[in-house]
């Protein structure tokens, strides 16, 4: 059933004469919920619950009072403002929350903040606070005790605090290495046993994503030829077919460690991302293979066909389209930005000197109104198709994707990359909350139900 969330004050009644099992409910709320004096109910917070007997009491505000022992057992923080509470008439349960949490791998800096992610986390915390949903940050940890230690938002930063196991996790771990460790696998196993949903559970591999998208026939014209960089024979065959290729780390991000390989008069020019001056020339494909093997350092890399990307003033352009699932679990586009690279750079990533503009505005600057509208809709449709295809063929649950698309010189759209941990650095033209914050919370609430 769909529960009705209400904003309710939660107060701790520490009077020694109060029985541990008594839950006091403000009398108007008591009547609204159809409660009976002394009726046994269950009070729930996260994955912990306590049996209670309810009694009405008089108050100016919608309030429930719990005992100190009850508060301690449920590991509730101190709530100074109203909190979202729901009553299930069928199950006869009162639920505090849902509790929403972001899974992280960092600890606060000396300032008590979380660096470049701080603004995003603060926006999430403020938005949840306004809606009455308890929100915190937590690292992967054992859940066998029914509670965990999380970072609870305070005015002066984030405070470590024992908290209920949340009803939903949103994974923003920034370490592929951590996601590959047994401790993280154990954490995932515990989440599954407790039926706690977590979305965007892992980083994506460029090669795996490409292989999955190949199964969607309508996407084939938009997928550049891609294969794993492995054996010399297949490498040389790929170069014979594509005089311009990109060598990319399969699990890389931010445009780092990417090489552009270009044939020129029988020789090969190597350009590295991040600087316009890191250019080398190799005489033969055999020597190129040896050098690239050294460059890859036994890490997984892919070869990708080079595309004559659309440029403006010798700056390559691509588009980052951010998508989120709504409460009906359907993908919607939250934003689209054009990323314009540094002159001469082989990538457009912001981390490599690129700049961003609103995607629709950029297209209108370059093309006439009708063509700009056509291209915008073409990119939006392709991003949605890509998101649905990945969703249908990947075992993970996704609620957010950053999809990088590009136009070639003929204005044909190509799928460049799909990101499960899109950057949160961008501070857009929003008054209070960026659209992605609202979308993520909406999806978390849908999962909690």
CSV table of C-alpha atoms in Angstrom, one decimal:
chain,number,residue,atom,x,y,z
A,1,UNK,CA,0.0,0.0,0.0
A,2,UNK,CA,1.1,3.6,-0.5
A,3,UNK,CA,1.8,5.2,2.9
A,4,UNK,CA,1.0,8.8,3.7
A,5,UNK,CA,4.0,10.7,5.1
A,6,UNK,CA,3.3,13.2,7.8
A,7,UNK,CA,5.6,15.7,9.5
A,8,UNK,CA,5.7,14.8,13.2
A,9,UNK,CA,7.9,16.0,16.1
A,10,UNK,CA,9.7,13.2,17.9
A,11,UNK,CA,10.5,13.9,21.5
A,12,UNK,CA,12.3,11.7,24.1
A,13,UNK,CA,10.4,11.4,27.3
A,14,UNK,CA,13.1,10.7,29.9
A,15,UNK,CA,10.8,10.8,32.9
A,16,UNK,CA,11.6,7.9,35.2
A,17,UNK,CA,7.9,7.1,35.8
A,18,UNK,CA,7.2,6.4,32.1
A,19,UNK,CA,7.1,2.8,31.1
A,20,UNK,CA,9.5,1.7,28.4
A,21,UNK,CA,6.8,0.3,26.1
A,22,UNK,CA,4.6,3.3,26.2
A,23,UNK,CA,4.4,5.5,23.1
A,24,UNK,CA,2.5,8.8,23.5
A,25,UNK,CA,0.8,10.1,20.4
A,26,UNK,CA,-0.7,13.7,20.2
A,27,UNK,CA,-4.5,13.3,20.5
A,28,UNK,CA,-5.5,14.7,17.1
A,29,UNK,CA,-2.9,12.5,15.4
A,30,UNK,CA,-4.2,9.6,17.6
A,31,UNK,CA,-7.7,10.1,16.3
A,32,UNK,CA,-6.6,10.6,12.7
A,33,UNK,CA,-4.8,7.3,12.7
A,34,UNK,CA,-7.7,5.6,14.3
A,35,UNK,CA,-5.8,4.3,17.3
A,36,UNK,CA,-7.2,2.8,20.5
A,37,UNK,CA,-6.0,3.5,24.0
A,38,UNK,CA,-3.5,0.9,25.0
A,39,UNK,CA,-3.4,-0.7,21.6
A,40,UNK,CA,-0.2,-2.7,20.8
A,41,UNK,CA,1.7,-1.3,17.7
A,42,UNK,CA,5.2,-1.6,16.3
A,43,UNK,CA,7.5,1.4,16.0
A,44,UNK,CA,10.0,1.1,13.2
A,45,UNK,CA,13.2,3.0,12.4
A,46,UNK,CA,15.3,1.5,9.5
A,47,UNK,CA,15.7,-2.2,10.2
A,48,UNK,CA,15.0,-2.0,13.9
A,49,UNK,CA,11.6,-2.2,15.6
A,50,UNK,CA,10.1,-2.2,19.1
A,51,UNK,CA,6.6,-3.2,20.3
A,52,UNK,CA,4.7,-0.4,22.0
A,53,UNK,CA,1.4,0.4,23.7
A,54,UNK,CA,-0.1,3.7,22.5
A,55,UNK,CA,-1.7,6.4,24.6
A,56,UNK,CA,-2.9,9.9,23.6
A,57,UNK,CA,-1.7,13.1,25.0
A,58,UNK,CA,-2.4,16.8,24.5
A,59,UNK,CA,0.0,18.9,22.5
A,60,UNK,CA,-0.1,22.0,20.2
A,61,UNK,CA,1.9,20.1,17.5
A,62,UNK,CA,1.8,16.7,15.9
A,63,UNK,CA,4.1,14.9,18.2
A,64,UNK,CA,5.0,11.5,19.4
A,65,UNK,CA,7.0,10.8,22.6
A,66,UNK,CA,9.2,7.8,23.1
A,67,UNK,CA,11.2,6.7,26.1
A,68,UNK,CA,14.9,7.2,26.5
A,69,UNK,CA,15.5,3.4,26.3
A,70,UNK,CA,13.4,3.1,23.1
A,71,UNK,CA,15.3,6.0,21.5
A,72,UNK,CA,18.6,4.4,22.4
A,73,UNK,CA,17.6,1.0,21.0
A,74,UNK,CA,16.5,2.5,17.7
A,75,UNK,CA,19.7,4.6,17.6
A,76,UNK,CA,17.8,7.7,16.7
A,77,UNK,CA,19.6,11.0,16.4
A,78,UNK,CA,18.2,14.1,18.1
A,79,UNK,CA,15.5,15.6,15.9
A,80,UNK,CA,14.9,19.3,16.4
A,81,UNK,CA,12.5,19.7,13.6
A,82,UNK,CA,9.5,17.6,12.4
A,83,UNK,CA,10.3,14.2,10.8
A,84,UNK,CA,8.5,12.2,8.2
A,85,UNK,CA,6.4,9.5,9.9
A,86,UNK,CA,3.8,7.1,8.4
A,87,UNK,CA,1.2,4.8,9.9
A,88,UNK,CA,0.3,1.5,8.2
A,89,UNK,CA,-3.3,0.8,9.1
A,90,UNK,CA,-3.1,-2.8,8.0
A,91,UNK,CA,0.2,-3.8,9.7
A,92,UNK,CA,-0.5,-1.4,12.6
A,93,UNK,CA,3.0,0.0,12.4
A,94,UNK,CA,4.4,3.5,12.8
A,95,UNK,CA,7.5,4.1,10.7
A,96,UNK,CA,10.0,6.9,11.3
A,97,UNK,CA,11.5,7.9,8.1
A,98,UNK,CA,12.3,6.4,5.6
A,99,UNK,CA,16.0,6.8,6.5
A,100,UNK,CA,18.0,7.6,3.3
A,101,UNK,CA,21.8,7.3,3.1
A,102,UNK,CA,24.6,7.8,0.6
A,103,UNK,CA,27.4,5.2,0.7
A,104,UNK,CA,30.8,6.8,0.7
A,105,UNK,CA,34.4,5.8,1.2
A,106,UNK,CA,35.8,9.1,2.5
A,107,UNK,CA,36.1,10.5,5.9
A,108,UNK,CA,35.5,14.2,6.7
A,109,UNK,CA,38.4,16.6,6.2
A,110,UNK,CA,39.8,18.7,9.0
A,111,UNK,CA,37.1,21.3,8.2
A,112,UNK,CA,34.5,18.6,8.9
A,113,UNK,CA,33.5,18.6,5.2
A,114,UNK,CA,33.8,16.2,2.3
A,115,UNK,CA,35.8,18.3,-0.3
A,116,UNK,CA,34.4,18.7,-3.8
A,117,UNK,CA,31.3,16.5,-2.9
A,118,UNK,CA,30.4,18.7,0.1
A,119,UNK,CA,28.0,21.0,-1.8
A,120,UNK,CA,26.1,18.0,-3.3
A,121,UNK,CA,25.8,16.2,0.0
A,122,UNK,CA,24.7,19.4,1.7
A,123,UNK,CA,22.0,19.9,-0.9
A,124,UNK,CA,20.8,16.4,-0.4
A,125,UNK,CA,20.8,16.9,3.4
A,126,UNK,CA,18.9,20.2,3.2
A,127,UNK,CA,16.3,18.9,0.8
A,128,UNK,CA,15.7,15.9,2.9
A,129,UNK,CA,15.5,18.0,6.0
A,130,UNK,CA,12.9,20.2,4.4
A,131,UNK,CA,10.8,17.1,3.5
A,132,UNK,CA,11.4,15.5,6.9
A,133,UNK,CA,13.4,12.5,5.7
A,134,UNK,CA,16.3,11.5,7.9
A,135,UNK,CA,19.5,11.6,5.7
A,136,UNK,CA,23.1,10.7,6.4
A,137,UNK,CA,26.4,9.5,4.9
A,138,UNK,CA,27.9,6.1,5.8
A,139,UNK,CA,30.9,3.9,4.8
A,140,UNK,CA,30.5,0.1,4.1
A,141,UNK,CA,30.5,-1.7,7.4
A,142,UNK,CA,29.0,-4.8,9.1
A,143,UNK,CA,25.3,-4.5,9.6
A,144,UNK,CA,24.7,-7.5,11.9
A,145,UNK,CA,24.0,-5.4,15.0
A,146,UNK,CA,21.0,-3.8,13.3
A,147,UNK,CA,22.6,-0.3,13.4
A,148,UNK,CA,25.6,1.4,11.9
A,149,UNK,CA,27.8,4.4,12.4
A,150,UNK,CA,27.0,7.2,10.0
A,151,UNK,CA,27.8,10.9,9.5
A,152,UNK,CA,24.8,13.0,10.6
A,153,UNK,CA,24.5,16.5,9.2
A,154,UNK,CA,25.1,19.3,11.6
A,155,UNK,CA,25.4,23.1,11.1
A,156,UNK,CA,29.2,22.8,11.6
A,157,UNK,CA,29.8,19.7,9.4
A,158,UNK,CA,29.1,16.0,9.8
A,159,UNK,CA,29.0,14.2,13.1
A,160,UNK,CA,29.7,10.5,13.6
A,161,UNK,CA,26.6,9.0,15.2
A,162,UNK,CA,25.1,5.6,15.7
A,163,UNK,CA,22.1,5.4,13.4
A,164,UNK,CA,19.4,3.0,12.1
A,165,UNK,CA,20.3,1.0,9.1
A,166,UNK,CA,18.8,3.1,6.3
A,167,UNK,CA,15.9,2.0,4.1
A,168,UNK,CA,17.8,2.8,0.9
A,169,UNK,CA,21.4,3.4,-0.1
A,170,UNK,CA,22.7,5.5,-3.0
A,171,UNK,CA,26.3,4.4,-3.9
A,172,UNK,CA,28.8,7.3,-4.4
A,173,UNK,CA,31.9,5.3,-3.5
A,174,UNK,CA,34.8,6.8,-5.5
A,175,UNK,CA,37.1,3.8,-5.4
A,176,UNK,CA,37.0,0.9,-7.9
A,177,UNK,CA,39.6,-0.8,-5.7
A,178,UNK,CA,37.3,-0.7,-2.7
A,179,UNK,CA,34.4,-2.1,-4.7
A,180,UNK,CA,36.6,-5.0,-5.7
A,181,UNK,CA,37.5,-6.0,-2.1
A,182,UNK,CA,35.9,-8.9,-0.2
A,183,UNK,CA,34.6,-6.5,2.5
A,184,UNK,CA,32.5,-4.7,0.0
A,185,UNK,CA,31.1,-8.0,-1.3
A,186,UNK,CA,30.2,-9.0,2.2
A,187,UNK,CA,28.5,-5.6,2.7
A,188,UNK,CA,26.4,-6.3,-0.5
A,189,UNK,CA,25.5,-9.7,0.7
A,190,UNK,CA,24.2,-8.2,4.0
A,191,UNK,CA,22.2,-5.6,2.1
A,192,UNK,CA,20.6,-8.4,0.0
A,193,UNK,CA,19.8,-10.5,3.1
A,194,UNK,CA,18.1,-7.5,4.7
A,195,UNK,CA,16.3,-6.6,1.5
A,196,UNK,CA,17.8,-3.1,1.5
A,197,UNK,CA,17.9,-1.6,-2.0
A,198,UNK,CA,21.1,0.1,-3.2
A,199,UNK,CA,21.4,1.7,-6.7
A,200,UNK,CA,24.4,2.5,-8.8
A,201,UNK,CA,26.2,-0.3,-7.0
A,202,UNK,CA,29.4,-0.3,-9.0
A,203,UNK,CA,31.5,1.6,-11.5
A,204,UNK,CA,31.0,0.6,-15.1
A,205,UNK,CA,33.6,-0.9,-17.5
A,206,UNK,CA,33.7,0.7,-20.9
A,207,UNK,CA,34.2,-2.6,-22.6
A,208,UNK,CA,31.4,-4.3,-20.7
A,209,UNK,CA,29.0,-1.5,-21.5
A,210,UNK,CA,29.9,-1.6,-25.2
A,211,UNK,CA,29.3,-5.4,-25.3
A,212,UNK,CA,25.9,-5.0,-23.5
A,213,UNK,CA,24.8,-2.2,-25.9
A,214,UNK,CA,25.6,-4.3,-28.9
A,215,UNK,CA,22.6,-6.4,-28.1
A,216,UNK,CA,20.3,-3.4,-28.8
A,217,UNK,CA,19.9,-3.4,-32.6
A,218,UNK,CA,18.7,0.3,-32.8
A,219,UNK,CA,22.0,1.4,-31.1
A,220,UNK,CA,24.4,-0.3,-33.5
A,221,UNK,CA,24.7,2.8,-35.9
A,222,UNK,CA,25.7,4.9,-32.9
A,223,UNK,CA,28.4,2.6,-31.4
A,224,UNK,CA,32.0,3.2,-32.6
A,225,UNK,CA,34.0,0.0,-33.3
A,226,UNK,CA,35.5,-1.0,-29.9
A,227,UNK,CA,37.6,-3.9,-28.8
A,228,UNK,CA,39.9,-4.8,-25.9
A,229,UNK,CA,43.5,-3.9,-26.4
A,230,UNK,CA,45.2,-7.3,-26.0
A,231,UNK,CA,47.1,-9.2,-28.7
A,232,UNK,CA,49.4,-7.6,-31.3
A,233,UNK,CA,47.7,-9.2,-34.3
A,234,UNK,CA,44.2,-7.8,-33.4
A,235,UNK,CA,45.8,-4.5,-32.6
A,236,UNK,CA,47.4,-4.2,-36.0
A,237,UNK,CA,44.2,-5.3,-37.7
A,238,UNK,CA,42.3,-2.6,-35.8
A,239,UNK,CA,44.8,0.1,-36.9
A,240,UNK,CA,44.5,-1.1,-40.5
A,241,UNK,CA,40.8,-0.5,-40.4
A,242,UNK,CA,40.9,2.8,-38.5
A,243,UNK,CA,43.6,5.3,-39.3
A,244,UNK,CA,42.5,7.3,-36.2
A,245,UNK,CA,41.9,5.4,-32.9
A,246,UNK,CA,41.7,6.1,-29.2
A,247,UNK,CA,43.3,4.0,-26.5
A,248,UNK,CA,41.3,4.3,-23.3
A,249,UNK,CA,41.4,2.7,-19.8
A,250,UNK,CA,38.4,0.4,-19.6
A,251,UNK,CA,37.8,1.5,-16.0
A,252,UNK,CA,39.1,5.1,-16.3
A,253,UNK,CA,37.3,8.4,-15.7
A,254,UNK,CA,37.7,12.2,-16.1
A,255,UNK,CA,39.5,11.7,-19.5
A,256,UNK,CA,42.7,10.5,-17.8
A,257,UNK,CA,45.3,8.3,-19.5
A,258,UNK,CA,43.7,8.5,-23.0
A,259,UNK,CA,45.8,8.3,-26.1
A,260,UNK,CA,44.9,9.3,-29.7
A,261,UNK,CA,46.7,7.2,-32.4
A,262,UNK,CA,46.8,8.8,-35.8
A,263,UNK,CA,48.4,7.4,-39.0
A,264,UNK,CA,50.4,9.9,-41.0
A,265,UNK,CA,52.6,9.1,-44.0
A,266,UNK,CA,53.2,5.5,-42.7
A,267,UNK,CA,54.1,6.6,-39.2
A,268,UNK,CA,51.9,6.9,-36.1
A,269,UNK,CA,51.4,10.0,-34.1
A,270,UNK,CA,50.5,9.6,-30.4
A,271,UNK,CA,48.7,12.4,-28.5
A,272,UNK,CA,48.0,12.2,-24.8
A,273,UNK,CA,45.0,13.7,-23.1
A,274,UNK,CA,45.6,16.7,-20.8
A,275,UNK,CA,48.2,18.6,-22.7
A,276,UNK,CA,48.6,19.8,-26.2
A,277,UNK,CA,52.3,19.2,-26.2
A,278,UNK,CA,52.6,15.5,-25.3
A,279,UNK,CA,52.9,14.3,-28.9
A,280,UNK,CA,55.2,11.5,-30.1
A,281,UNK,CA,55.8,9.8,-33.4
A,282,UNK,CA,56.4,6.0,-33.8
A,283,UNK,CA,57.8,4.6,-37.0
A,284,UNK,CA,56.0,1.2,-37.1
A,285,UNK,CA,52.8,-0.5,-35.8
A,286,UNK,CA,55.0,-3.1,-34.1
A,287,UNK,CA,56.9,-0.5,-32.2
A,288,UNK,CA,53.6,1.3,-31.4
A,289,UNK,CA,52.2,-1.9,-29.9
A,290,UNK,CA,55.2,-2.4,-27.6
A,291,UNK,CA,55.1,1.3,-26.5
A,292,UNK,CA,51.3,1.1,-25.8
A,293,UNK,CA,51.7,-2.1,-23.8
A,294,UNK,CA,54.2,-0.3,-21.6
A,295,UNK,CA,51.9,2.6,-21.3
A,296,UNK,CA,48.9,0.4,-20.2
A,297,UNK,CA,50.9,-1.2,-17.3
A,298,UNK,CA,48.9,-4.4,-17.4
A,299,UNK,CA,45.6,-2.5,-16.9
A,300,UNK,CA,42.6,-3.2,-19.1
A,301,UNK,CA,42.4,-0.8,-22.0
A,302,UNK,CA,40.1,-0.6,-25.0
A,303,UNK,CA,40.7,0.5,-28.6
A,304,UNK,CA,38.0,2.7,-30.0
A,305,UNK,CA,37.5,4.0,-33.5
A,306,UNK,CA,38.3,7.6,-33.9
A,307,UNK,CA,35.4,9.8,-34.9
A,308,UNK,CA,35.7,13.2,-36.7
A,309,UNK,CA,33.9,15.0,-33.9
A,310,UNK,CA,32.1,18.3,-34.4
A,311,UNK,CA,34.4,21.1,-33.4
A,312,UNK,CA,34.1,24.8,-32.8
A,313,UNK,CA,37.2,27.0,-33.0
A,314,UNK,CA,39.4,23.8,-33.0
A,315,UNK,CA,37.8,22.7,-29.8
A,316,UNK,CA,36.1,19.3,-29.7
A,317,UNK,CA,32.5,19.2,-28.4
A,318,UNK,CA,30.5,16.4,-26.8
A,319,UNK,CA,27.4,16.3,-24.6
A,320,UNK,CA,26.9,15.0,-21.1
A,321,UNK,CA,23.2,14.0,-20.6
A,322,UNK,CA,22.2,13.2,-17.0
A,323,UNK,CA,19.3,10.8,-16.6
A,324,UNK,CA,17.4,9.7,-13.5
A,325,UNK,CA,14.6,7.2,-12.8
A,326,UNK,CA,11.4,8.7,-11.5
A,327,UNK,CA,9.1,7.0,-9.0
A,328,UNK,CA,7.6,4.9,-11.8
A,329,UNK,CA,11.2,3.6,-12.5
A,330,UNK,CA,11.2,5.3,-15.9
A,331,UNK,CA,14.2,7.1,-17.2
A,332,UNK,CA,13.9,10.9,-17.6
A,333,UNK,CA,16.5,13.5,-18.7
A,334,UNK,CA,17.5,15.8,-15.9
A,335,UNK,CA,20.0,17.9,-17.8
A,336,UNK,CA,22.1,18.2,-20.9
A,337,UNK,CA,25.3,20.2,-21.1
A,338,UNK,CA,27.8,20.7,-24.0
A,339,UNK,CA,31.4,20.1,-23.0
A,340,UNK,CA,33.9,22.2,-25.0
A,341,UNK,CA,37.5,21.0,-24.8
A,342,UNK,CA,40.6,23.1,-24.6
A,343,UNK,CA,42.0,24.0,-28.0
A,344,UNK,CA,44.1,21.1,-29.3
A,345,UNK,CA,43.1,18.7,-26.5
A,346,UNK,CA,41.9,15.3,-27.5
A,347,UNK,CA,39.2,15.1,-24.8
A,348,UNK,CA,36.5,17.6,-23.6
A,349,UNK,CA,36.4,16.5,-19.9
A,350,UNK,CA,36.2,19.3,-17.3
A,351,UNK,CA,39.1,17.7,-15.4
A,352,UNK,CA,41.2,18.2,-18.5
A,353,UNK,CA,40.4,21.9,-19.0
A,354,UNK,CA,37.0,21.7,-20.7
A,355,UNK,CA,34.2,24.1,-20.1
A,356,UNK,CA,30.4,23.6,-20.0
A,357,UNK,CA,27.4,25.3,-21.5
A,358,UNK,CA,23.7,24.5,-21.4
A,359,UNK,CA,23.3,21.9,-24.2
A,360,UNK,CA,20.2,23.4,-25.7
A,361,UNK,CA,21.6,26.9,-25.6
A,362,UNK,CA,24.8,25.8,-27.2
A,363,UNK,CA,23.0,24.1,-30.1
A,364,UNK,CA,20.9,27.2,-30.7
A,365,UNK,CA,24.1,29.3,-30.8
A,366,UNK,CA,25.6,27.1,-33.5
A,367,UNK,CA,22.6,26.0,-35.6
A,368,UNK,CA,19.3,27.6,-36.7
A,369,UNK,CA,16.3,27.1,-34.4
A,370,UNK,CA,14.8,24.2,-36.3
A,371,UNK,CA,18.1,22.3,-36.7
A,372,UNK,CA,19.0,22.9,-33.0
A,373,UNK,CA,15.7,21.5,-31.9
A,374,UNK,CA,16.1,18.4,-34.2
A,375,UNK,CA,19.6,17.7,-32.9
A,376,UNK,CA,18.5,18.2,-29.3
A,377,UNK,CA,15.7,15.7,-29.6
A,378,UNK,CA,18.0,13.3,-31.4
A,379,UNK,CA,20.5,13.3,-28.6
A,380,UNK,CA,17.8,13.0,-25.9
A,381,UNK,CA,16.2,10.0,-27.6
A,382,UNK,CA,19.6,8.3,-28.0
A,383,UNK,CA,20.5,8.9,-24.3
A,384,UNK,CA,17.1,7.4,-23.2
A,385,UNK,CA,17.5,4.4,-25.5
A,386,UNK,CA,21.0,3.8,-24.1
A,387,UNK,CA,19.8,4.0,-20.5
A,388,UNK,CA,17.0,1.6,-21.1
A,389,UNK,CA,19.3,-0.8,-23.0
A,390,UNK,CA,21.8,-0.8,-20.2
A,391,UNK,CA,19.1,-1.3,-17.6
A,392,UNK,CA,17.6,-4.3,-19.5
A,393,UNK,CA,21.0,-6.1,-19.9
A,394,UNK,CA,22.9,-5.2,-16.7
A,395,UNK,CA,22.4,-7.0,-13.4
A,396,UNK,CA,22.9,-3.9,-11.3
A,397,UNK,CA,20.1,-1.5,-10.3
A,398,UNK,CA,20.6,2.0,-11.7
A,399,UNK,CA,18.8,5.2,-10.7
A,400,UNK,CA,21.2,7.7,-12.3
A,401,UNK,CA,23.4,7.6,-15.4
A,402,UNK,CA,25.6,10.2,-17.1
A,403,UNK,CA,25.7,9.4,-20.8
A,404,UNK,CA,28.3,11.1,-23.0
A,405,UNK,CA,27.3,11.5,-26.7
A,406,UNK,CA,28.9,13.3,-29.5
A,407,UNK,CA,28.1,14.6,-33.0
A,408,UNK,CA,30.4,13.9,-35.9
A,409,UNK,CA,31.0,16.4,-38.7
A,410,UNK,CA,27.9,15.1,-40.5
A,411,UNK,CA,25.9,15.7,-37.2
A,412,UNK,CA,25.4,12.0,-36.7
A,413,UNK,CA,25.2,11.1,-32.9
A,414,UNK,CA,27.6,8.6,-31.3
A,415,UNK,CA,27.7,7.0,-27.9
A,416,UNK,CA,31.0,7.8,-26.3
A,417,UNK,CA,30.6,6.6,-22.7
A,418,UNK,CA,28.2,5.7,-19.9
A,419,UNK,CA,28.9,6.7,-16.3
A,420,UNK,CA,27.3,5.3,-13.2
A,421,UNK,CA,29.1,7.9,-11.0
A,422,UNK,CA,28.6,11.1,-12.9
A,423,UNK,CA,30.5,14.2,-11.6
A,424,UNK,CA,28.7,16.4,-9.1
A,425,UNK,CA,31.0,19.4,-9.5
A,426,UNK,CA,28.7,21.4,-11.7
A,427,UNK,CA,27.0,24.3,-10.0
A,428,UNK,CA,24.1,25.1,-12.4
A,429,UNK,CA,21.5,27.9,-12.7
A,430,UNK,CA,19.2,26.6,-10.0
A,431,UNK,CA,17.9,28.7,-7.1
A,432,UNK,CA,18.3,26.2,-4.2
A,433,UNK,CA,18.7,22.6,-5.3
A,434,UNK,CA,20.1,21.1,-8.5
A,435,UNK,CA,17.5,19.0,-10.4
A,436,UNK,CA,19.5,15.8,-9.8
A,437,UNK,CA,19.1,16.1,-6.0
A,438,UNK,CA,15.4,16.2,-6.3
A,439,UNK,CA,15.4,13.3,-8.8
A,440,UNK,CA,17.7,11.1,-6.6
A,441,UNK,CA,15.6,11.6,-3.5
A,442,UNK,CA,12.4,10.9,-5.4
A,443,UNK,CA,13.8,7.6,-6.6
A,444,UNK,CA,15.1,6.7,-3.1
A,445,UNK,CA,11.6,7.2,-1.7
A,446,UNK,CA,10.1,5.0,-4.5
A,447,UNK,CA,12.6,2.3,-3.6
A,448,UNK,CA,11.8,2.6,0.2
A,449,UNK,CA,8.2,1.8,-0.4
